[in-house]
mmCIF file of C-alpha atoms in Angstrom:
data_model
loop_
_atom_site.group_PDB
_atom_site.id
_atom_site.type_symbol
_atom_site.label_atom_id
_atom_site.label_comp_id
_atom_site.label_asym_id
_atom_site.label_seq_id
_atom_site.Cartn_x
_atom_site.Cartn_y
_atom_site.Cartn_z
ATOM 1 C CA UNK A 30 20.659 -28.130 -11.919
ATOM 2 C CA UNK A 31 21.490 -24.410 -12.946
ATOM 3 C CA UNK A 32 18.240 -22.393 -11.725
ATOM 4 C CA UNK A 33 18.019 -22.070 -15.581
ATOM 5 C CA UNK A 34 18.119 -25.735 -16.382
ATOM 6 C CA UNK A 35 15.158 -26.098 -13.309
ATOM 7 C CA UNK A 36 13.174 -23.098 -14.779
ATOM 8 C CA UNK A 37 12.994 -25.045 -18.421
ATOM 9 C CA UNK A 38 12.398 -28.006 -17.100
ATOM 10 C CA UNK A 39 9.033 -26.669 -15.555
ATOM 11 C CA UNK A 40 7.740 -25.269 -18.037
ATOM 12 C CA UNK A 41 7.423 -28.514 -19.785
ATOM 13 C CA UNK A 42 5.003 -29.565 -17.487
ATOM 14 C CA UNK A 43 1.272 -28.117 -18.292
ATOM 15 C CA UNK A 44 0.259 -27.340 -15.461
ATOM 16 C CA UNK A 45 -3.341 -25.456 -16.137
ATOM 17 C CA UNK A 46 -6.163 -24.971 -13.625
ATOM 18 C CA UNK A 47 -10.305 -24.812 -14.687
ATOM 19 C CA UNK A 48 -12.482 -22.277 -12.064
ATOM 20 C CA UNK A 49 -14.697 -24.673 -13.260
ATOM 21 C CA UNK A 50 -13.578 -27.957 -12.209
ATOM 22 C CA UNK A 51 -14.323 -29.651 -8.685
ATOM 23 C CA UNK A 52 -11.585 -31.768 -7.970
ATOM 24 C CA UNK A 53 -8.655 -31.110 -5.937
ATOM 25 C CA UNK A 54 -6.572 -30.658 -7.665
ATOM 26 C CA UNK A 55 -8.793 -28.685 -10.078
ATOM 27 C CA UNK A 56 -6.893 -30.956 -12.958
ATOM 28 C CA UNK A 57 -5.179 -34.400 -12.965
ATOM 29 C CA UNK A 58 -2.496 -33.046 -15.073
ATOM 30 C CA UNK A 59 -1.068 -31.172 -11.992
ATOM 31 C CA UNK A 60 -0.346 -34.133 -10.360
ATOM 32 C CA UNK A 61 1.695 -35.454 -12.775
ATOM 33 C CA UNK A 62 4.243 -32.587 -12.348
ATOM 34 C CA UNK A 63 3.817 -32.429 -8.876
ATOM 35 C CA UNK A 64 5.153 -36.099 -8.324
ATOM 36 C CA UNK A 65 8.181 -34.831 -10.395
ATOM 37 C CA UNK A 66 8.809 -32.175 -7.877
ATOM 38 C CA UNK A 67 7.950 -34.628 -4.611
ATOM 39 C CA UNK A 68 10.913 -36.527 -6.818
ATOM 40 C CA UNK A 69 12.826 -33.441 -7.010
ATOM 41 C CA UNK A 70 12.516 -32.540 -3.414
ATOM 42 C CA UNK A 71 13.850 -36.273 -2.936
ATOM 43 C CA UNK A 72 16.796 -35.686 -4.421
ATOM 44 C CA UNK A 73 18.342 -33.148 -3.224
ATOM 45 C CA UNK A 74 18.503 -34.647 -0.288
ATOM 46 C CA UNK A 75 15.626 -32.307 1.236
ATOM 47 C CA UNK A 76 14.050 -34.372 5.121
ATOM 48 C CA UNK A 77 10.316 -34.465 5.210
ATOM 49 C CA UNK A 78 9.702 -35.020 2.134
ATOM 50 C CA UNK A 79 5.154 -35.245 1.546
ATOM 51 C CA UNK A 80 2.203 -34.930 -0.156
ATOM 52 C CA UNK A 81 -1.634 -35.330 0.235
ATOM 53 C CA UNK A 82 -3.712 -35.808 -0.970
ATOM 54 C CA UNK A 83 -4.731 -33.129 -2.712
ATOM 55 C CA UNK A 84 -1.008 -32.135 -4.822
ATOM 56 C CA UNK A 85 -0.073 -30.194 -1.151
ATOM 57 C CA UNK A 86 3.203 -31.092 -1.228
ATOM 58 C CA UNK A 87 5.325 -29.702 2.421
ATOM 59 C CA UNK A 88 9.152 -30.672 2.510
ATOM 60 C CA UNK A 89 12.023 -28.811 5.170
ATOM 61 C CA UNK A 90 15.903 -28.375 4.970
ATOM 62 C CA UNK A 91 17.089 -29.481 8.347
ATOM 63 C CA UNK A 92 18.868 -26.336 10.434
ATOM 64 C CA UNK A 93 22.873 -26.344 9.971
ATOM 65 C CA UNK A 94 23.359 -24.758 14.382
ATOM 66 C CA UNK A 95 21.277 -25.112 17.340
ATOM 67 C CA UNK A 96 19.649 -22.488 19.632
ATOM 68 C CA UNK A 97 16.293 -21.333 18.746
ATOM 69 C CA UNK A 98 15.530 -19.785 15.227
ATOM 70 C CA UNK A 99 12.543 -19.362 13.592
ATOM 71 C CA UNK A 100 10.969 -21.715 10.975
ATOM 72 C CA UNK A 101 10.005 -19.954 8.235
ATOM 73 C CA UNK A 102 9.328 -21.074 5.238
ATOM 74 C CA UNK A 103 8.591 -20.373 0.906
ATOM 75 C CA UNK A 104 6.015 -21.619 -0.501
ATOM 76 C CA UNK A 105 5.201 -21.388 -4.243
ATOM 77 C CA UNK A 106 1.967 -22.329 -6.310
ATOM 78 C CA UNK A 107 2.096 -24.985 -9.600
ATOM 79 C CA UNK A 108 -0.732 -24.599 -11.583
ATOM 80 C CA UNK A 109 -1.046 -21.841 -14.738
ATOM 81 C CA UNK A 110 -3.689 -19.755 -15.435
ATOM 82 C CA UNK A 111 -6.903 -20.601 -17.189
ATOM 83 C CA UNK A 112 -7.002 -17.728 -19.465
ATOM 84 C CA UNK A 113 -3.948 -19.109 -22.264
ATOM 85 C CA UNK A 114 -3.092 -22.493 -22.940
ATOM 86 C CA UNK A 115 -0.095 -23.998 -21.071
ATOM 87 C CA UNK A 116 0.871 -26.422 -23.855
ATOM 88 C CA UNK A 117 4.128 -27.603 -24.754
ATOM 89 C CA UNK A 118 5.335 -24.696 -24.127
ATOM 90 C CA UNK A 119 7.833 -23.535 -26.152
ATOM 91 C CA UNK A 120 10.523 -21.435 -23.850
ATOM 92 C CA UNK A 121 13.340 -20.055 -25.466
ATOM 93 C CA UNK A 122 16.321 -17.144 -24.236
ATOM 94 C CA UNK A 123 17.255 -13.588 -26.037
ATOM 95 C CA UNK A 124 20.684 -13.159 -24.563
ATOM 96 C CA UNK A 125 22.022 -9.940 -23.457
ATOM 97 C CA UNK A 126 18.032 -8.644 -24.934
ATOM 98 C CA UNK A 127 18.919 -4.894 -26.975
ATOM 99 C CA UNK A 128 16.061 -3.062 -26.099
ATOM 100 C CA UNK A 129 14.758 -4.161 -29.712
ATOM 101 C CA UNK A 130 11.466 -6.115 -30.715
ATOM 102 C CA UNK A 131 12.099 -9.607 -30.413
ATOM 103 C CA UNK A 132 10.735 -12.074 -33.187
ATOM 104 C CA UNK A 133 8.520 -15.238 -30.672
ATOM 105 C CA UNK A 134 7.622 -16.694 -33.545
ATOM 106 C CA UNK A 135 6.390 -16.142 -37.200
ATOM 107 C CA UNK A 136 4.088 -12.854 -36.877
ATOM 108 C CA UNK A 137 4.743 -12.911 -33.356
ATOM 109 C CA UNK A 138 5.926 -9.658 -31.723
ATOM 110 C CA UNK A 139 7.146 -8.815 -28.531
ATOM 111 C CA UNK A 140 7.723 -5.341 -28.654
ATOM 112 C CA UNK A 141 9.350 -2.615 -25.852
ATOM 113 C CA UNK A 142 6.533 0.181 -27.954
ATOM 114 C CA UNK A 143 3.733 -2.647 -26.416
ATOM 115 C CA UNK A 144 5.302 -3.647 -22.919
ATOM 116 C CA UNK A 145 8.161 -0.812 -21.883
ATOM 117 C CA UNK A 146 8.104 -3.654 -18.641
ATOM 118 C CA UNK A 147 11.399 -5.118 -21.225
ATOM 119 C CA UNK A 148 13.630 -2.462 -21.931
ATOM 120 C CA UNK A 149 13.898 -2.191 -17.653
ATOM 121 C CA UNK A 150 15.620 -5.608 -18.467
ATOM 122 C CA UNK A 151 17.942 -4.357 -21.512
ATOM 123 C CA UNK A 152 21.850 -6.673 -21.263
ATOM 124 C CA UNK A 153 19.636 -8.998 -19.227
ATOM 125 C CA UNK A 154 18.984 -12.789 -20.742
ATOM 126 C CA UNK A 155 15.192 -13.473 -21.574
ATOM 127 C CA UNK A 156 12.946 -16.958 -21.221
ATOM 128 C CA UNK A 157 9.881 -16.076 -23.637
ATOM 129 C CA UNK A 158 7.704 -17.681 -25.429
ATOM 130 C CA UNK A 159 6.859 -18.690 -29.104
ATOM 131 C CA UNK A 160 3.969 -16.229 -28.890
ATOM 132 C CA UNK A 161 1.035 -19.056 -28.403
ATOM 133 C CA UNK A 162 1.729 -20.409 -25.019
ATOM 134 C CA UNK A 163 2.296 -18.633 -21.709
ATOM 135 C CA UNK A 164 5.493 -18.987 -20.083
ATOM 136 C CA UNK A 165 4.933 -20.251 -16.361
ATOM 137 C CA UNK A 166 6.918 -18.179 -14.418
ATOM 138 C CA UNK A 167 3.878 -17.496 -12.631
ATOM 139 C CA UNK A 168 4.895 -19.050 -10.981
ATOM 140 C CA UNK A 169 7.519 -21.468 -11.359
ATOM 141 C CA UNK A 170 10.391 -19.133 -11.076
ATOM 142 C CA UNK A 171 9.200 -18.835 -7.357
ATOM 143 C CA UNK A 172 9.012 -22.644 -7.512
ATOM 144 C CA UNK A 173 12.424 -22.071 -9.633
ATOM 145 C CA UNK A 174 13.985 -20.272 -6.787
ATOM 146 C CA UNK A 175 12.930 -21.934 -3.941
ATOM 147 C CA UNK A 176 14.400 -25.352 -4.770
ATOM 148 C CA UNK A 177 17.349 -22.991 -6.295
ATOM 149 C CA UNK A 178 18.121 -21.518 -3.086
ATOM 150 C CA UNK A 179 17.808 -24.497 -1.064
ATOM 151 C CA UNK A 180 20.263 -26.576 -2.481
ATOM 152 C CA UNK A 181 22.526 -23.152 -2.494
ATOM 153 C CA UNK A 182 21.762 -22.778 1.579
ATOM 154 C CA UNK A 183 22.873 -27.505 1.391
ATOM 155 C CA UNK A 184 25.706 -26.922 -0.033
ATOM 156 C CA UNK A 185 27.319 -24.234 1.578
ATOM 157 C CA UNK A 186 27.267 -25.001 5.568
ATOM 158 C CA UNK A 187 28.724 -21.512 6.280
ATOM 159 C CA UNK A 188 25.957 -19.838 6.158
ATOM 160 C CA UNK A 189 23.423 -20.420 9.496
ATOM 161 C CA UNK A 190 20.214 -21.383 9.297
ATOM 162 C CA UNK A 191 17.112 -22.464 11.391
ATOM 163 C CA UNK A 192 14.486 -25.094 9.854
ATOM 164 C CA UNK A 193 13.031 -24.281 6.791
ATOM 165 C CA UNK A 194 9.869 -25.397 4.956
ATOM 166 C CA UNK A 195 8.722 -25.291 1.924
ATOM 167 C CA UNK A 196 5.198 -25.936 0.589
ATOM 168 C CA UNK A 197 4.518 -26.059 -3.672
ATOM 169 C CA UNK A 198 0.140 -26.597 -4.143
ATOM 170 C CA UNK A 199 -1.736 -26.552 -6.684
ATOM 171 C CA UNK A 200 -5.322 -24.244 -7.544
ATOM 172 C CA UNK A 201 -3.902 -20.228 -7.073
ATOM 173 C CA UNK A 202 -5.306 -19.630 -10.029
ATOM 174 C CA UNK A 203 -8.314 -20.019 -9.174
ATOM 175 C CA UNK A 204 -8.277 -18.974 -6.098
ATOM 176 C CA UNK A 205 -8.606 -22.470 -4.164
ATOM 177 C CA UNK A 206 -4.974 -22.423 -3.296
ATOM 178 C CA UNK A 207 -4.872 -21.999 0.585
ATOM 179 C CA UNK A 208 -7.881 -23.989 0.560
ATOM 180 C CA UNK A 209 -6.095 -27.143 1.343
ATOM 181 C CA UNK A 210 -3.371 -25.808 3.044
ATOM 182 C CA UNK A 211 -2.212 -27.357 5.954
ATOM 183 C CA UNK A 212 -1.023 -24.547 8.099
ATOM 184 C CA UNK A 213 -0.777 -26.612 10.701
ATOM 185 C CA UNK A 214 1.219 -29.693 9.051
ATOM 186 C CA UNK A 215 4.069 -26.439 7.215
ATOM 187 C CA UNK A 216 4.331 -25.404 11.093
ATOM 188 C CA UNK A 217 5.931 -22.055 10.239
ATOM 189 C CA UNK A 218 6.028 -19.062 12.489
ATOM 190 C CA UNK A 219 6.587 -17.019 9.414
ATOM 191 C CA UNK A 220 6.893 -17.762 5.286
ATOM 192 C CA UNK A 221 7.049 -15.988 2.380
ATOM 193 C CA UNK A 222 4.916 -17.189 -1.026
ATOM 194 C CA UNK A 223 7.553 -16.451 -3.806
ATOM 195 C CA UNK A 224 4.404 -15.269 -6.499
ATOM 196 C CA UNK A 225 5.390 -12.265 -7.162
ATOM 197 C CA UNK A 226 6.215 -9.502 -10.056
ATOM 198 C CA UNK A 227 9.215 -7.772 -11.894
ATOM 199 C CA UNK A 228 12.786 -7.426 -8.981
ATOM 200 C CA UNK A 229 11.981 -6.026 -5.207
ATOM 201 C CA UNK A 230 8.471 -6.034 -5.468
ATOM 202 C CA UNK A 231 7.530 -6.467 -1.870
ATOM 203 C CA UNK A 232 3.944 -6.814 -1.434
ATOM 204 C CA UNK A 233 1.387 -6.995 1.414
ATOM 205 C CA UNK A 234 -1.317 -5.162 0.708
ATOM 206 C CA UNK A 235 -4.335 -6.694 -1.366
ATOM 207 C CA UNK A 236 -7.740 -6.791 -2.708
ATOM 208 C CA UNK A 237 -10.242 -7.898 -0.456
ATOM 209 C CA UNK A 238 -11.860 -9.898 -3.135
ATOM 210 C CA UNK A 239 -15.435 -12.085 -3.305
ATOM 211 C CA UNK A 240 -17.573 -13.587 -6.812
ATOM 212 C CA UNK A 241 -20.743 -12.686 -7.667
ATOM 213 C CA UNK A 242 -23.084 -14.894 -9.060
ATOM 214 C CA UNK A 243 -25.905 -13.592 -11.234
ATOM 215 C CA UNK A 244 -28.507 -15.770 -12.304
ATOM 216 C CA UNK A 245 -30.960 -13.063 -14.756
ATOM 217 C CA UNK A 246 -34.525 -15.642 -15.275
ATOM 218 C CA UNK A 247 -36.559 -14.634 -18.583
ATOM 219 C CA UNK A 248 -39.873 -16.201 -20.342
ATOM 220 C CA UNK A 249 -39.770 -16.755 -24.430
ATOM 221 C CA UNK A 250 -42.559 -16.334 -26.302
ATOM 222 C CA UNK A 251 -42.467 -16.076 -30.260
ATOM 223 C CA UNK A 252 -41.483 -12.650 -31.533
ATOM 224 C CA UNK A 253 -44.688 -11.494 -33.213
ATOM 225 C CA UNK A 254 -46.877 -12.266 -30.725
ATOM 226 C CA UNK A 255 -44.521 -11.132 -28.113
ATOM 227 C CA UNK A 256 -46.016 -7.783 -26.834
ATOM 228 C CA UNK A 257 -46.755 -7.728 -23.248
ATOM 229 C CA UNK A 258 -45.472 -11.135 -22.679
ATOM 230 C CA UNK A 259 -41.919 -11.561 -23.065
ATOM 231 C CA UNK A 260 -38.495 -11.559 -20.921
ATOM 232 C CA UNK A 261 -35.757 -11.526 -22.422
ATOM 233 C CA UNK A 262 -32.958 -12.355 -20.218
ATOM 234 C CA UNK A 263 -29.918 -11.568 -22.702
ATOM 235 C CA UNK A 264 -31.329 -8.013 -22.604
ATOM 236 C CA UNK A 265 -32.227 -8.093 -18.691
ATOM 237 C CA UNK A 266 -28.236 -8.879 -17.992
ATOM 238 C CA UNK A 267 -26.792 -6.190 -20.750
ATOM 239 C CA UNK A 268 -29.093 -4.332 -18.430
ATOM 240 C CA UNK A 269 -28.014 -4.528 -14.540
ATOM 241 C CA UNK A 270 -24.364 -4.689 -16.647
ATOM 242 C CA UNK A 271 -25.154 -0.773 -16.981
ATOM 243 C CA UNK A 272 -26.052 0.358 -13.627
ATOM 244 C CA UNK A 273 -22.523 -1.176 -12.411
ATOM 245 C CA UNK A 274 -20.605 2.092 -12.660
ATOM 246 C CA UNK A 275 -18.783 2.419 -16.136
ATOM 247 C CA UNK A 276 -15.729 3.955 -14.502
ATOM 248 C CA UNK A 277 -14.909 1.488 -12.057
ATOM 249 C CA UNK A 278 -13.419 -1.784 -14.166
ATOM 250 C CA UNK A 279 -10.872 -3.114 -14.138
ATOM 251 C CA UNK A 280 -9.454 -1.150 -17.689
ATOM 252 C CA UNK A 281 -9.837 2.123 -15.971
ATOM 253 C CA UNK A 282 -8.967 1.536 -12.161
ATOM 254 C CA UNK A 283 -5.580 1.451 -10.747
ATOM 255 C CA UNK A 284 -3.417 1.703 -7.512
ATOM 256 C CA UNK A 285 -5.810 0.987 -4.555
ATOM 257 C CA UNK A 286 -8.639 1.540 -6.916
ATOM 258 C CA UNK A 287 -11.611 -0.918 -6.532
ATOM 259 C CA UNK A 288 -13.774 -1.994 -9.400
ATOM 260 C CA UNK A 289 -16.531 -5.477 -10.917
ATOM 261 C CA UNK A 290 -15.443 -6.442 -13.658
ATOM 262 C CA UNK A 291 -17.306 -8.671 -15.344
ATOM 263 C CA UNK A 292 -15.327 -12.402 -16.794
ATOM 264 C CA UNK A 293 -18.931 -13.090 -18.633
ATOM 265 C CA UNK A 294 -22.019 -14.033 -19.868
ATOM 266 C CA UNK A 295 -24.301 -17.084 -20.983
ATOM 267 C CA UNK A 296 -27.806 -15.628 -21.765
ATOM 268 C CA UNK A 297 -30.675 -16.603 -24.253
ATOM 269 C CA UNK A 298 -34.176 -15.572 -24.091
ATOM 270 C CA UNK A 299 -35.155 -18.138 -20.891
ATOM 271 C CA UNK A 300 -31.546 -17.788 -18.969
ATOM 272 C CA UNK A 301 -28.844 -15.378 -18.867
ATOM 273 C CA UNK A 302 -25.935 -16.358 -15.499
ATOM 274 C CA UNK A 303 -23.182 -13.397 -15.674
ATOM 275 C CA UNK A 304 -20.017 -14.087 -13.108
ATOM 276 C CA UNK A 305 -18.483 -10.693 -11.830
ATOM 277 C CA UNK A 306 -15.306 -10.728 -9.291
ATOM 278 C CA UNK A 307 -15.338 -7.760 -6.746
ATOM 279 C CA UNK A 308 -12.433 -6.217 -5.240
ATOM 280 C CA UNK A 309 -10.968 -3.408 -2.950
ATOM 281 C CA UNK A 310 -8.348 -2.606 -0.534
ATOM 282 C CA UNK A 311 -10.359 -1.158 1.703
ATOM 283 C CA UNK A 312 -12.722 -3.592 3.794
ATOM 284 C CA UNK A 313 -15.481 -0.783 4.166
ATOM 285 C CA UNK A 314 -16.106 0.229 0.482
ATOM 286 C CA UNK A 315 -15.247 -3.967 0.153
ATOM 287 C CA UNK A 316 -18.438 -4.268 1.546
ATOM 288 C CA UNK A 317 -20.341 -1.289 0.149
ATOM 289 C CA UNK A 318 -19.257 -2.910 -3.505
ATOM 290 C CA UNK A 319 -21.399 -6.085 -2.482
ATOM 291 C CA UNK A 320 -24.111 -4.245 -0.769
ATOM 292 C CA UNK A 321 -24.232 -1.516 -3.530
ATOM 293 C CA UNK A 322 -24.747 -5.070 -6.732
ATOM 294 C CA UNK A 323 -27.456 -6.392 -4.667
ATOM 295 C CA UNK A 324 -29.041 -2.683 -4.586
ATOM 296 C CA UNK A 325 -28.045 -3.566 -8.133
ATOM 297 C CA UNK A 326 -30.151 -7.182 -8.332
ATOM 298 C CA UNK A 327 -32.827 -5.181 -5.704
ATOM 299 C CA UNK A 328 -34.080 -2.955 -8.608
ATOM 300 C CA UNK A 329 -34.377 -5.163 -11.340
ATOM 301 C CA UNK A 330 -36.739 -7.200 -9.595
ATOM 302 C CA UNK A 331 -39.251 -4.621 -8.430
ATOM 303 C CA UNK A 332 -39.266 -3.735 -12.141
ATOM 304 C CA UNK A 333 -39.770 -6.764 -13.866
ATOM 305 C CA UNK A 334 -41.008 -8.867 -10.941
ATOM 306 C CA UNK A 335 -40.008 -10.846 -7.465
ATOM 307 C CA UNK A 336 -36.717 -13.603 -8.090
ATOM 308 C CA UNK A 337 -36.447 -11.754 -12.320
ATOM 309 C CA UNK A 338 -33.012 -11.271 -10.838
ATOM 310 C CA UNK A 339 -30.373 -13.360 -8.432
ATOM 311 C CA UNK A 340 -27.036 -12.783 -6.502
ATOM 312 C CA UNK A 341 -24.320 -15.157 -4.653
ATOM 313 C CA UNK A 342 -22.208 -13.839 -3.632
ATOM 314 C CA UNK A 343 -19.646 -15.089 -1.982
ATOM 315 C CA UNK A 344 -16.242 -13.267 -0.337
ATOM 316 C CA UNK A 345 -12.768 -14.820 -1.469
ATOM 317 C CA UNK A 346 -10.272 -12.934 0.296
ATOM 318 C CA UNK A 347 -8.736 -10.738 2.421
ATOM 319 C CA UNK A 348 -6.343 -7.717 2.520
ATOM 320 C CA UNK A 349 -3.458 -9.612 4.586
ATOM 321 C CA UNK A 350 -1.934 -5.887 5.351
ATOM 322 C CA UNK A 351 -4.531 -6.051 8.827
ATOM 323 C CA UNK A 352 -2.453 -9.537 9.592
ATOM 324 C CA UNK A 353 1.304 -8.178 8.621
ATOM 325 C CA UNK A 354 0.731 -4.641 10.565
ATOM 326 C CA UNK A 355 0.688 -5.584 13.396
ATOM 327 C CA UNK A 356 4.424 -8.273 12.864
ATOM 328 C CA UNK A 357 5.929 -5.591 10.652
ATOM 329 C CA UNK A 358 9.413 -7.402 11.247
ATOM 330 C CA UNK A 359 8.372 -10.196 8.578
ATOM 331 C CA UNK A 360 8.372 -6.947 6.559
ATOM 332 C CA UNK A 361 11.550 -5.535 8.312
ATOM 333 C CA UNK A 362 13.544 -8.687 7.786
ATOM 334 C CA UNK A 363 12.767 -8.079 3.931
ATOM 335 C CA UNK A 364 13.977 -5.286 2.727
ATOM 336 C CA UNK A 365 16.357 -5.672 4.932
ATOM 337 C CA UNK A 366 17.277 -8.587 2.688
ATOM 338 C CA UNK A 367 16.902 -7.196 -0.779
ATOM 339 C CA UNK A 368 19.637 -3.900 0.677
ATOM 340 C CA UNK A 369 21.885 -6.522 1.355
ATOM 341 C CA UNK A 370 21.414 -8.332 -2.015
ATOM 342 C CA UNK A 371 21.263 -4.947 -4.242
ATOM 343 C CA UNK A 372 17.858 -4.662 -4.841
ATOM 344 C CA UNK A 373 15.896 -1.861 -4.258
ATOM 345 C CA UNK A 374 12.654 -2.547 -2.459
ATOM 346 C CA UNK A 375 9.753 -1.771 -4.344
ATOM 347 C CA UNK A 376 6.509 -1.837 -1.945
ATOM 348 C CA UNK A 377 2.886 -1.440 -3.766
ATOM 349 C CA UNK A 378 -0.564 -2.990 -3.171
ATOM 350 C CA UNK A 379 -1.605 -6.322 -5.027
ATOM 351 C CA UNK A 380 -3.872 -5.721 -8.142
ATOM 352 C CA UNK A 381 -4.702 -8.779 -7.202
ATOM 353 C CA UNK A 382 -5.394 -11.696 -4.410
ATOM 354 C CA UNK A 383 -2.483 -14.167 -3.510
ATOM 355 C CA UNK A 384 -2.333 -17.213 -1.427
ATOM 356 C CA UNK A 385 -0.191 -15.421 1.568
ATOM 357 C CA UNK A 386 -3.402 -12.990 1.809
ATOM 358 C CA UNK A 387 -6.146 -16.431 3.005
ATOM 359 C CA UNK A 388 -2.608 -18.397 5.116
ATOM 360 C CA UNK A 389 -2.184 -14.450 6.631
ATOM 361 C CA UNK A 390 -5.565 -15.080 7.699
ATOM 362 C CA UNK A 391 -5.432 -18.783 9.300
ATOM 363 C CA UNK A 392 -2.258 -18.189 10.769
ATOM 364 C CA UNK A 393 0.499 -18.077 8.818
ATOM 365 C CA UNK A 394 1.920 -14.421 8.376
ATOM 366 C CA UNK A 395 2.898 -14.251 4.279
ATOM 367 C CA UNK A 396 3.411 -11.370 2.664
ATOM 368 C CA UNK A 397 4.095 -12.174 -0.340
ATOM 369 C CA UNK A 398 8.151 -11.289 -3.274
ATOM 370 C CA UNK A 399 9.200 -10.979 -6.699
ATOM 371 C CA UNK A 400 9.767 -14.113 -8.504
ATOM 372 C CA UNK A 401 11.441 -11.811 -11.671
ATOM 373 C CA UNK A 402 7.699 -12.508 -14.124
ATOM 374 C CA UNK A 403 6.730 -9.614 -16.283
ATOM 375 C CA UNK A 404 3.297 -9.945 -18.275
ATOM 376 C CA UNK A 405 2.279 -13.059 -17.078
ATOM 377 C CA UNK A 406 -1.607 -14.852 -17.900
ATOM 378 C CA UNK A 407 -0.896 -14.585 -22.052
ATOM 379 C CA UNK A 408 1.709 -15.220 -25.227
ATOM 380 C CA UNK A 409 4.164 -12.111 -23.924
ATOM 381 C CA UNK A 410 4.897 -13.442 -20.687
ATOM 382 C CA UNK A 411 8.752 -13.197 -19.811
ATOM 383 C CA UNK A 412 11.471 -13.948 -17.306
ATOM 384 C CA UNK A 413 14.734 -13.089 -16.517
ATOM 385 C CA UNK A 414 17.903 -14.761 -15.258
ATOM 386 C CA UNK A 415 18.913 -12.179 -13.423
ATOM 387 C CA UNK A 416 15.594 -11.650 -12.144
ATOM 388 C CA UNK A 417 15.519 -15.097 -11.475
ATOM 389 C CA UNK A 418 19.577 -15.075 -10.277
ATOM 390 C CA UNK A 419 18.222 -12.641 -7.537
ATOM 391 C CA UNK A 420 14.886 -13.852 -5.947
ATOM 392 C CA UNK A 421 17.387 -16.067 -5.478
ATOM 393 C CA UNK A 422 19.687 -14.521 -3.414
ATOM 394 C CA UNK A 423 16.786 -13.250 -1.177
ATOM 395 C CA UNK A 424 15.787 -16.463 0.288
ATOM 396 C CA UNK A 425 19.106 -17.165 1.254
ATOM 397 C CA UNK A 426 19.387 -13.789 2.613
ATOM 398 C CA UNK A 427 15.919 -14.329 4.799
ATOM 399 C CA UNK A 428 17.399 -17.608 5.277
ATOM 400 C CA UNK A 429 20.663 -15.967 7.281
ATOM 401 C CA UNK A 430 19.660 -12.693 7.940
ATOM 402 C CA UNK A 431 16.239 -15.361 10.836
ATOM 403 C CA UNK A 432 19.499 -17.067 12.118
ATOM 404 C CA UNK A 433 20.134 -13.398 13.806
ATOM 405 C CA UNK A 434 16.633 -12.435 14.532
ATOM 406 C CA UNK A 435 15.103 -11.676 18.108
ATOM 407 C CA UNK A 436 11.895 -9.897 18.004
#
């Protein structure tokens, strides 16, 4: 099976995760793909293939040479974002893209005027959607690249390598992908998530992240007799939103700048619920942001009465840089591999998170490598076949270089 065929097959499985679920995986349909993937790994001849009760899949490509070679791993997630439907994906290939508008379906156009990233892939073969669903390159491209690389190494025994572990997990898109990952079972000295964007991206800095849920109590009275009595929770929610800096949102920030992001509001007179995520690369400024949103609640309570506003703050993950910095050989190896494959490394901070961040804090250094997709989480998502091929080649080269690795 070719890399392209493998990826296209994967897109036919709807694996959308759900943030409001308490089950693991968060949606049972993820397990349908997980079962398929487990059988595929077995049929391709990998060893130690197993899937646990939560849908986490582990497998090994056994070493083909003796001597002590570090056991390394490659990880991708198989869920797709709750932000856009992943059902009935109609993927098709635009061969030798010429830089013009792409008609996805009637009335839906992907244009370089809106998505200039397209122009970086002129002459390449692009896999796109019909404009009604996401594609699922995040992160099924990563899975396809890992599996294809293992098959290539299996068929080319002249490339010496140690034990290589692979793992595929659910629920990364809702921040839960690493929560049930068995680091001890995985048994690697270090690993890489294949979950980055365009060609050359290499990420070992990510946001520190927290979730903030704001609950506001109101008091409903007939509006004709409400003076001095009514407390409108909807109005208080709007007031609370204005207390946070308007220039510190995702729409107004870039690079290392952090933000407060209002994901949603549910409100009426009696009560309101707001859901924020808080992000910052700097750990100290991250803590300041959490303290600030608590102060906003305190000010509201001082104004409207105790317990009018309550906040539940929950840390989600931290910046992996503090765990990677002491082990920069993990990064140097990837840069060397990319250069050997003719890929210019683009080291950049992730304006988001990755399973690798949580895994790094659990003792498994795990930076993030490009998988090739662009415009994730929406109907204009695309991936270049040539980008996927480069990612696969980088995986193979990392495995080859690790055989010569000496700390």
